[in-house]
Steps between C-alpha positions, in 0.01 A plus 500: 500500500353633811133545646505870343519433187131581429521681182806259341353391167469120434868358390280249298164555252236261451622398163889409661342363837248260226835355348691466823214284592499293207874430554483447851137399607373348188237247607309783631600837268261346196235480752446863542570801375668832685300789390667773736852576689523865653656580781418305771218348315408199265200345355512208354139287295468122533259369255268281694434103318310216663782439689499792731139399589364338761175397585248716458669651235714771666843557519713296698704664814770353421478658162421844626825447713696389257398867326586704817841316503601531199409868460700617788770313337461688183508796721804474686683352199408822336661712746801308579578344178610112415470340774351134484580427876286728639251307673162510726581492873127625602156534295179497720190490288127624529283385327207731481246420224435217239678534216312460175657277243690734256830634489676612861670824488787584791626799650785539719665766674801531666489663761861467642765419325848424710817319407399127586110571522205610325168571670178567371166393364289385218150527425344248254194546293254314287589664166186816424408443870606817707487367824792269602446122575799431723762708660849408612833659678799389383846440620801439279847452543740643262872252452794697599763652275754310395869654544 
């Protein structure tokens, strides 16, 4: 795979990169749900309980995150397939506004894709609030190919 391979279509959908995850990942795949892969792209919902709260009654960061994280994840997993070694080497984080205390929505982007890493962003949003609550860039390494 190489850094022009813009228009490649995901090797993975949102429904195959949902059961990879509950193979591989499955104390957290129950704990959200991956509404989008497209190339380059993935959004994924976490449903927000008491436990993602904290004082004050909005959204943890570590929750919010946990949702940038895990949607770049599902974003590079849907463009280079089954990989469960892929891994964060980088994610920076902004948080921007207080999140109110219903479901978080993330979206990441990819916005290079090379053989060993991935970099891009993700934007993460209280869910029916247009304005994003935190922002992060993302770094990723991708496991070699085995011979």
């Amino acid at each position: 795979m190489s850094s022009t391979d813009g228009a490649r279509a995901p090797v993975l959908s949102a429904e195959e990169v949902s059961a990879f995850l509950a193979e591989v990942f499955p104390q957290v795949s129950p704990k959200m749900t991956v509404e989008a892969v497209a190339t380059r792209y993935a959004r994924i919902r976490l449903p927000i309980a008491d436990e993602h709260l904290r004082p004050g009654g909005t959204v943890s960061g570590p929750t919010l995150f946990a949702a940038a994280d895990l949607a770049f994840y599902v974003a590079v997993l849907g463009m280079i397939g089954r990989e469960a070694l892929t891994v964060t080497t980088h994610l920076g984080i902004n948080f921007m506004r207080k999140p109110e205390p219903r479901d978080v929505i993330a979206e990441a982007r990819i916005l290079k894709l090379g053989r060993s890493l991935a970099v891009g962003d993700a934007a993460v949003f209280s869910d029916g609030i247009a304005e994003p609550v935190a922002h992060a860039s993302v770094t990723y390494a991708i496991p070699p190919k085995r011979v």
